[in-house]
PDB file of C-alpha atoms in Angstrom:
ATOM      1  CA  GLY A1318     -15.891  12.512  -2.759  1.00  0.00           C
ATOM      2  CA  ALA A1319     -16.225   9.019  -1.520  1.00  0.00           C
ATOM      3  CA  GLY A1320     -12.686   7.926  -1.808  1.00  0.00           C
ATOM      4  CA  VAL A1321      -9.195   9.231  -2.133  1.00  0.00           C
ATOM      5  CA  SER A1322      -8.717  10.996  -5.450  1.00  0.00           C
ATOM      6  CA  GLN A1323      -5.371  11.470  -7.345  1.00  0.00           C
ATOM      7  CA  SER A1324      -4.596  13.398 -10.453  1.00  0.00           C
ATOM      8  CA  PRO A1325      -3.596  12.882 -13.083  1.00  0.00           C
ATOM      9  CA  ARG A1326      -3.784   9.443 -13.567  1.00  0.00           C
ATOM     10  CA  TYR A1327      -1.141   9.255 -16.056  1.00  0.00           C
ATOM     11  CA  LYS A1328       1.629  11.624 -16.345  1.00  0.00           C
ATOM     12  CA  VAL A1329       4.629  11.625 -18.768  1.00  0.00           C
ATOM     13  CA  ALA A1330       7.637  13.853 -18.399  1.00  0.00           C
ATOM     14  CA  LYS A1331      10.818  14.358 -20.102  1.00  0.00           C
ATOM     15  CA  ARG A1332      13.828  13.785 -17.950  1.00  0.00           C
ATOM     16  CA  GLY A1333      14.818  16.813 -16.263  1.00  0.00           C
ATOM     17  CA  GLN A1334      11.133  18.508 -15.963  1.00  0.00           C
ATOM     18  CA  ASP A1335       9.275  18.902 -13.066  1.00  0.00           C
ATOM     19  CA  VAL A1336       6.039  17.486 -12.059  1.00  0.00           C
ATOM     20  CA  ALA A1337       3.312  17.940  -9.489  1.00  0.00           C
ATOM     21  CA  LEU A1338       0.989  15.240  -8.456  1.00  0.00           C
ATOM     22  CA  ARG A1339      -2.210  15.687  -6.408  1.00  0.00           C
ATOM     23  CA  CYS A1340      -4.105  13.957  -3.936  1.00  0.00           C
ATOM     24  CA  ASP A1341      -7.411  14.788  -2.387  1.00  0.00           C
ATOM     25  CA  PRO A1342      -8.090  12.785   0.730  1.00  0.00           C
ATOM     26  CA  ILE A1343     -11.129  11.706   2.269  1.00  0.00           C
ATOM     27  CA  SER A1344     -12.782  14.803   3.722  1.00  0.00           C
ATOM     28  CA  GLY A1345     -11.885  14.796   7.445  1.00  0.00           C
ATOM     29  CA  HIS A1346      -9.269  12.372   7.419  1.00  0.00           C
ATOM     30  CA  VAL A1347      -6.213  13.428   9.452  1.00  0.00           C
ATOM     31  CA  SER A1348      -3.386  11.310   8.055  1.00  0.00           C
ATOM     32  CA  LEU A1349      -2.301  11.249   4.504  1.00  0.00           C
ATOM     33  CA  PHE A1350       0.653   9.052   3.197  1.00  0.00           C
ATOM     34  CA  TRP A1351       2.410   8.782  -0.178  1.00  0.00           C
ATOM     35  CA  TYR A1352       4.010   5.733  -1.326  1.00  0.00           C
ATOM     36  CA  GLN A1353       6.287   5.030  -4.615  1.00  0.00           C
ATOM     37  CA  GLN A1354       5.484   1.634  -6.231  1.00  0.00           C
ATOM     38  CA  ALA A1355       7.978   0.710  -8.996  1.00  0.00           C
ATOM     39  CA  LEU A1356       6.999  -1.755 -11.552  1.00  0.00           C
ATOM     40  CA  GLY A1357       6.850  -5.289  -9.848  1.00  0.00           C
ATOM     41  CA  GLN A1358       7.470  -4.097  -6.264  1.00  0.00           C
ATOM     42  CA  GLY A1359       5.465  -3.323  -3.319  1.00  0.00           C
ATOM     43  CA  PRO A1360       4.760   0.393  -2.344  1.00  0.00           C
ATOM     44  CA  GLU A1361       7.261   1.800  -0.481  1.00  0.00           C
ATOM     45  CA  PHE A1362       6.811   4.771   2.143  1.00  0.00           C
ATOM     46  CA  LEU A1363       7.635   8.280   1.136  1.00  0.00           C
ATOM     47  CA  THR A1364       6.092  10.617   3.454  1.00  0.00           C
ATOM     48  CA  TYR A1365       3.421  11.058   5.944  1.00  0.00           C
ATOM     49  CA  PHE A1366       1.376  14.186   7.204  1.00  0.00           C
ATOM     50  CA  GLN A1367      -0.871  14.651  10.137  1.00  0.00           C
ATOM     51  CA  ASN A1368      -3.099  17.388   9.295  1.00  0.00           C
ATOM     52  CA  GLU A1369      -0.690  20.172   7.880  1.00  0.00           C
ATOM     53  CA  ALA A1370       2.436  18.992   9.419  1.00  0.00           C
ATOM     54  CA  GLN A1371       4.898  16.606   7.792  1.00  0.00           C
ATOM     55  CA  LEU A1372       5.837  14.314  10.411  1.00  0.00           C
ATOM     56  CA  ASP A1373       7.939  11.830   8.483  1.00  0.00           C
ATOM     57  CA  LYS A1374       9.681  12.531   5.369  1.00  0.00           C
ATOM     58  CA  SER A1375      12.325   9.742   5.705  1.00  0.00           C
ATOM     59  CA  GLY A1376      11.359   7.693   2.645  1.00  0.00           C
ATOM     60  CA  LEU A1377      11.761  10.709   0.103  1.00  0.00           C
ATOM     61  CA  PRO A1378      14.668   9.483  -2.100  1.00  0.00           C
ATOM     62  CA  SER A1379      16.359  12.519  -2.798  1.00  0.00           C
ATOM     63  CA  ASP A1380      16.043  16.316  -2.156  1.00  0.00           C
ATOM     64  CA  ARG A1381      14.303  16.448  -5.640  1.00  0.00           C
ATOM     65  CA  PHE A1382      10.993  15.104  -3.688  1.00  0.00           C
ATOM     66  CA  PHE A1383       9.029  17.482  -2.078  1.00  0.00           C
ATOM     67  CA  ALA A1384       5.610  17.240  -0.223  1.00  0.00           C
ATOM     68  CA  GLU A1385       3.145  19.674   1.143  1.00  0.00           C
ATOM     69  CA  ARG A1386      -0.278  19.888   2.386  1.00  0.00           C
ATOM     70  CA  PRO A1387      -0.539  23.449   3.539  1.00  0.00           C
ATOM     71  CA  GLU A1388      -4.358  23.470   4.804  1.00  0.00           C
ATOM     72  CA  GLY A1389      -4.403  20.022   5.868  1.00  0.00           C
ATOM     73  CA  SER A1390      -6.694  18.502   3.357  1.00  0.00           C
ATOM     74  CA  VAL A1391      -5.050  18.313  -0.499  1.00  0.00           C
ATOM     75  CA  SER A1392      -1.434  17.392  -0.726  1.00  0.00           C
ATOM     76  CA  THR A1393       0.934  17.796  -3.445  1.00  0.00           C
ATOM     77  CA  LEU A1394       4.114  15.577  -4.132  1.00  0.00           C
ATOM     78  CA  LYS A1395       6.506  17.564  -6.397  1.00  0.00           C
ATOM     79  CA  ILE A1396       9.427  16.043  -8.087  1.00  0.00           C
ATOM     80  CA  GLN A1397      11.710  18.177  -9.383  1.00  0.00           C
ATOM     81  CA  ARG A1398      14.159  17.658 -12.510  1.00  0.00           C
ATOM     82  CA  THR A1399      12.849  14.269 -12.962  1.00  0.00           C
ATOM     83  CA  GLN A1400      15.150  11.021 -13.771  1.00  0.00           C
ATOM     84  CA  GLN A1401      14.028   7.860 -15.325  1.00  0.00           C
ATOM     85  CA  GLU A1402      14.348   5.839 -11.812  1.00  0.00           C
ATOM     86  CA  ASP A1403      11.519   8.048 -10.823  1.00  0.00           C
ATOM     87  CA  SER A1404       9.250   6.132 -13.034  1.00  0.00           C
ATOM     88  CA  ALA A1405       6.942   4.449 -10.674  1.00  0.00           C
ATOM     89  CA  VAL A1406       3.037   4.693  -9.553  1.00  0.00           C
ATOM     90  CA  TYR A1407       2.805   7.192  -6.756  1.00  0.00           C
ATOM     91  CA  LEU A1408      -0.147   6.300  -4.173  1.00  0.00           C
ATOM     92  CA  CYS A1409      -1.665   8.456  -1.860  1.00  0.00           C
ATOM     93  CA  ALA A1410      -3.571   7.066   1.040  1.00  0.00           C
ATOM     94  CA  SER A1411      -5.633   8.877   3.933  1.00  0.00           C
ATOM     95  CA  SER A1412      -6.946   7.771   7.262  1.00  0.00           C
ATOM     96  CA  PHE A1413      -9.069   8.848  10.277  1.00  0.00           C
ATOM     97  CA  PRO A1414      -8.510   9.619  13.150  1.00  0.00           C
ATOM     98  CA  GLY A1415      -5.096   9.310  13.094  1.00  0.00           C
ATOM     99  CA  THR A1416      -1.776   6.447  12.907  1.00  0.00           C
ATOM    100  CA  GLY A1417      -3.245   3.977  15.460  1.00  0.00           C
ATOM    101  CA  VAL A1418      -3.283   0.422  14.571  1.00  0.00           C
ATOM    102  CA  ASN A1419      -7.043   0.445  14.336  1.00  0.00           C
ATOM    103  CA  THR A1420      -7.210   2.963  11.673  1.00  0.00           C
ATOM    104  CA  GLU A1421      -7.543   1.824   8.154  1.00  0.00           C
ATOM    105  CA  ALA A1422      -5.621   3.538   5.451  1.00  0.00           C
ATOM    106  CA  PHE A1423      -7.546   3.905   2.348  1.00  0.00           C
ATOM    107  CA  PHE A1424      -5.602   4.249  -0.982  1.00  0.00           C
ATOM    108  CA  GLY A1425      -6.103   6.339  -4.025  1.00  0.00           C
ATOM    109  CA  GLN A1426      -6.026   4.874  -7.598  1.00  0.00           C
ATOM    110  CA  GLY A1427      -2.276   6.227  -8.061  1.00  0.00           C
ATOM    111  CA  THR A1428      -0.650   8.526 -10.608  1.00  0.00           C
ATOM    112  CA  ARG A1429       1.611   6.564 -12.817  1.00  0.00           C
ATOM    113  CA  LEU A1430       4.473   8.692 -13.776  1.00  0.00           C
ATOM    114  CA  THR A1431       6.768   7.691 -16.843  1.00  0.00           C
ATOM    115  CA  VAL A1432       9.983   9.808 -17.320  1.00  0.00           C
ATOM    116  CA  VAL A1433      11.178   9.319 -20.898  1.00  0.00           C
TER     117      VAL A1433
ATOM    118  CA  ALA B1380      13.933  -3.181  11.436  1.00  0.00           C
ATOM    119  CA  GLN B1381      10.451  -4.243  10.465  1.00  0.00           C
ATOM    120  CA  SER B1382       9.824  -6.379   7.299  1.00  0.00           C
ATOM    121  CA  VAL B1383       7.517  -8.524   5.626  1.00  0.00           C
ATOM    122  CA  ALA B1384       8.342 -11.376   3.039  1.00  0.00           C
ATOM    123  CA  GLN B1385       6.068 -12.920   0.465  1.00  0.00           C
ATOM    124  CA  PRO B1386       8.136 -15.868  -1.074  1.00  0.00           C
ATOM    125  CA  GLU B1387       5.798 -16.641  -4.075  1.00  0.00           C
ATOM    126  CA  ASP B1388       5.776 -14.169  -6.884  1.00  0.00           C
ATOM    127  CA  GLN B1389       2.864 -16.036  -8.520  1.00  0.00           C
ATOM    128  CA  VAL B1390       0.280 -18.445  -7.017  1.00  0.00           C
ATOM    129  CA  ASN B1391      -2.029 -20.420  -9.604  1.00  0.00           C
ATOM    130  CA  VAL B1392      -4.980 -22.120  -8.617  1.00  0.00           C
ATOM    131  CA  ALA B1393      -8.064 -23.737 -10.213  1.00  0.00           C
ATOM    132  CA  GLU B1394     -11.359 -22.010  -9.673  1.00  0.00           C
ATOM    133  CA  GLY B1395     -13.172 -23.931  -6.536  1.00  0.00           C
ATOM    134  CA  ASN B1396     -10.140 -24.844  -4.752  1.00  0.00           C
ATOM    135  CA  PRO B1397      -8.522 -23.621  -1.783  1.00  0.00           C
ATOM    136  CA  LEU B1398      -6.050 -20.938  -2.182  1.00  0.00           C
ATOM    137  CA  THR B1399      -2.994 -19.690   0.181  1.00  0.00           C
ATOM    138  CA  VAL B1400      -0.839 -16.874  -0.426  1.00  0.00           C
ATOM    139  CA  LYS B1401       2.054 -16.988   2.123  1.00  0.00           C
ATOM    140  CA  CYS B1402       3.579 -14.115   3.957  1.00  0.00           C
ATOM    141  CA  THR B1403       6.225 -13.974   6.818  1.00  0.00           C
ATOM    142  CA  TYR B1404       7.145 -11.136   9.191  1.00  0.00           C
ATOM    143  CA  SER B1405       9.703  -9.765  11.100  1.00  0.00           C
ATOM    144  CA  VAL B1406       9.271  -7.131  13.841  1.00  0.00           C
ATOM    145  CA  SER B1407      10.252  -5.960  16.940  1.00  0.00           C
ATOM    146  CA  GLY B1408       7.228  -6.123  19.533  1.00  0.00           C
ATOM    147  CA  ASN B1409       3.802  -7.047  18.687  1.00  0.00           C
ATOM    148  CA  PRO B1410       3.296  -7.532  15.096  1.00  0.00           C
ATOM    149  CA  TYR B1411       0.082  -5.577  13.286  1.00  0.00           C
ATOM    150  CA  LEU B1412      -0.492  -7.132   9.918  1.00  0.00           C
ATOM    151  CA  PHE B1413      -2.457  -6.485   6.696  1.00  0.00           C
ATOM    152  CA  TRP B1414      -3.443  -7.769   3.651  1.00  0.00           C
ATOM    153  CA  TYR B1415      -4.328  -5.641   0.584  1.00  0.00           C
ATOM    154  CA  VAL B1416      -5.290  -6.367  -2.917  1.00  0.00           C
ATOM    155  CA  GLN B1417      -4.638  -4.524  -5.923  1.00  0.00           C
ATOM    156  CA  TYR B1418      -6.816  -4.841  -9.177  1.00  0.00           C
ATOM    157  CA  PRO B1419      -5.400  -3.618 -12.334  1.00  0.00           C
ATOM    158  CA  ASN B1420      -5.741   0.163 -12.622  1.00  0.00           C
ATOM    159  CA  ARG B1421      -7.263   0.263  -9.199  1.00  0.00           C
ATOM    160  CA  GLY B1422      -5.950   1.325  -5.753  1.00  0.00           C
ATOM    161  CA  LEU B1423      -4.938  -0.970  -2.899  1.00  0.00           C
ATOM    162  CA  GLN B1424      -8.196  -2.609  -1.197  1.00  0.00           C
ATOM    163  CA  PHE B1425      -8.074  -3.527   2.326  1.00  0.00           C
ATOM    164  CA  LEU B1426      -8.971  -7.142   3.045  1.00  0.00           C
ATOM    165  CA  LEU B1427      -8.166  -7.793   6.585  1.00  0.00           C
ATOM    166  CA  LYS B1428      -5.675  -7.057   9.613  1.00  0.00           C
ATOM    167  CA  TYR B1429      -4.448  -8.909  12.710  1.00  0.00           C
ATOM    168  CA  ILE B1430      -4.171  -6.703  15.832  1.00  0.00           C
ATOM    169  CA  THR B1431      -4.550  -9.168  18.814  1.00  0.00           C
ATOM    170  CA  GLY B1432      -6.949 -11.769  19.684  1.00  0.00           C
ATOM    171  CA  ASP B1433      -7.950 -14.894  17.601  1.00  0.00           C
ATOM    172  CA  ASN B1434      -5.164 -16.224  15.259  1.00  0.00           C
ATOM    173  CA  LEU B1435      -7.839 -16.863  12.585  1.00  0.00           C
ATOM    174  CA  VAL B1436      -8.971 -13.383  11.240  1.00  0.00           C
ATOM    175  CA  LYS B1437     -11.848 -13.125   8.648  1.00  0.00           C
ATOM    176  CA  GLY B1438     -11.987 -10.311   6.092  1.00  0.00           C
ATOM    177  CA  SER B1439     -13.565  -8.894   3.141  1.00  0.00           C
ATOM    178  CA  TYR B1440     -14.731 -11.457  -0.077  1.00  0.00           C
ATOM    179  CA  GLY B1441     -14.386 -14.480   1.906  1.00  0.00           C
ATOM    180  CA  PHE B1442     -10.785 -14.295   2.626  1.00  0.00           C
ATOM    181  CA  GLU B1443      -9.372 -15.046   5.947  1.00  0.00           C
ATOM    182  CA  ALA B1444      -5.648 -15.160   7.624  1.00  0.00           C
ATOM    183  CA  GLU B1445      -3.942 -17.443  10.032  1.00  0.00           C
ATOM    184  CA  PHE B1446      -1.517 -15.686  12.392  1.00  0.00           C
ATOM    185  CA  ASN B1447       1.136 -18.027  13.492  1.00  0.00           C
ATOM    186  CA  LYS B1448       3.662 -16.609  16.166  1.00  0.00           C
ATOM    187  CA  SER B1449       5.915 -19.400  16.281  1.00  0.00           C
ATOM    188  CA  GLN B1450       6.379 -19.616  12.609  1.00  0.00           C
ATOM    189  CA  THR B1451       6.133 -15.626  12.217  1.00  0.00           C
ATOM    190  CA  SER B1452       3.565 -16.413   9.431  1.00  0.00           C
ATOM    191  CA  PHE B1453       0.510 -14.646   8.255  1.00  0.00           C
ATOM    192  CA  HIS B1454      -0.765 -16.455   5.278  1.00  0.00           C
ATOM    193  CA  LEU B1455      -3.559 -15.381   3.432  1.00  0.00           C
ATOM    194  CA  LYS B1456      -6.366 -18.106   2.760  1.00  0.00           C
ATOM    195  CA  LYS B1457      -9.908 -18.788   0.924  1.00  0.00           C
ATOM    196  CA  PRO B1458     -11.688 -21.992   1.139  1.00  0.00           C
ATOM    197  CA  SER B1459     -12.977 -21.943  -2.511  1.00  0.00           C
ATOM    198  CA  ALA B1460     -11.141 -19.581  -5.036  1.00  0.00           C
ATOM    199  CA  LEU B1461     -13.192 -17.510  -7.745  1.00  0.00           C
ATOM    200  CA  VAL B1462     -11.740 -16.208 -11.236  1.00  0.00           C
ATOM    201  CA  SER B1463     -12.420 -12.711  -9.938  1.00  0.00           C
ATOM    202  CA  ASP B1464     -10.064 -13.160  -7.022  1.00  0.00           C
ATOM    203  CA  SER B1465      -7.166 -12.985  -9.587  1.00  0.00           C
ATOM    204  CA  ALA B1466      -5.365  -9.951  -8.565  1.00  0.00           C
ATOM    205  CA  LEU B1467      -1.981  -8.622  -6.933  1.00  0.00           C
ATOM    206  CA  TYR B1468      -1.847  -9.177  -3.088  1.00  0.00           C
ATOM    207  CA  PHE B1469       0.288  -7.438  -0.405  1.00  0.00           C
ATOM    208  CA  CYS B1470       1.017  -8.486   2.755  1.00  0.00           C
ATOM    209  CA  ALA B1471       1.898  -5.342   5.153  1.00  0.00           C
ATOM    210  CA  VAL B1472       3.260  -4.484   8.752  1.00  0.00           C
ATOM    211  CA  HIS B1473       2.104  -1.518  10.440  1.00  0.00           C
ATOM    212  CA  SER B1474       4.700   0.950  12.025  1.00  0.00           C
ATOM    213  CA  SER B1475       3.087   2.109  15.210  1.00  0.00           C
ATOM    214  CA  ASN B1476       5.192   5.196  15.110  1.00  0.00           C
ATOM    215  CA  THR B1477       3.788   6.985  12.205  1.00  0.00           C
ATOM    216  CA  GLY B1478       1.167   4.520  10.824  1.00  0.00           C
ATOM    217  CA  LYS B1479       3.120   3.735   7.793  1.00  0.00           C
ATOM    218  CA  LEU B1480       2.924   0.408   6.360  1.00  0.00           C
ATOM    219  CA  ILE B1481       5.722  -1.578   5.465  1.00  0.00           C
ATOM    220  CA  PHE B1482       4.841  -3.920   2.352  1.00  0.00           C
ATOM    221  CA  GLY B1483       5.863  -7.052   0.715  1.00  0.00           C
ATOM    222  CA  GLN B1484       6.800  -7.679  -2.743  1.00  0.00           C
ATOM    223  CA  GLY B1485       3.465  -8.782  -3.649  1.00  0.00           C
ATOM    224  CA  THR B1486       2.162 -12.125  -5.015  1.00  0.00           C
ATOM    225  CA  THR B1487      -0.037 -12.466  -8.046  1.00  0.00           C
ATOM    226  CA  LEU B1488      -2.777 -14.593  -7.786  1.00  0.00           C
ATOM    227  CA  GLN B1489      -4.055 -16.413 -10.908  1.00  0.00           C
ATOM    228  CA  VAL B1490      -7.360 -18.350 -10.626  1.00  0.00           C
ATOM    229  CA  LYS B1491      -7.948 -20.438 -13.669  1.00  0.00           C
ATOM    230  CA  PRO B1492     -11.648 -21.699 -14.700  1.00  0.00           C
TER     231      PRO B1492
END
């Protein structure tokens, strides 16, 4: 596709339920980032992949959060036993060729997760 | 630690007037600064960036930003605002280690006709 695609766009989960959020980056983009954007806040970094390698997961808020990118393209962010504080918009971004300052990150529309 | 601050939650301007959205930064080393815009139900869109060189950076949709090292600021500007510029604007600093962006809290720009 032409841009970064995320699905689903909206997800309502009951507290304690597991969810999986998908990101299709721009074809050929090496770097992939996940961010969490709480209501009224700026996006906060969660994790970063270079191809299939997860090089930085320092922003994941707890061990309930898990991300993977097994073939170096599509990525999935999984949240286990969701809590109300997990309610946020989850943004995915990709860039090519890497992480250099001259590369521009392209963002998807995000998945709005509401935990009830 | 690297950080950016956007001191204004909201900026209101009349259409046709100049606009400024403020951003200050705190970084160790060279600052690599970005502005993104977020329209409702849409992803973040890149506006412009400062890496090095001229302190006045020109970007998309007629926006520009002025890098001021002594004041550690990177304010976003536009000479003549449009109603369609109304959106949420984020300033960000780039982390050279991993390429992640560290965002400010965001400023809502409201342009009234």
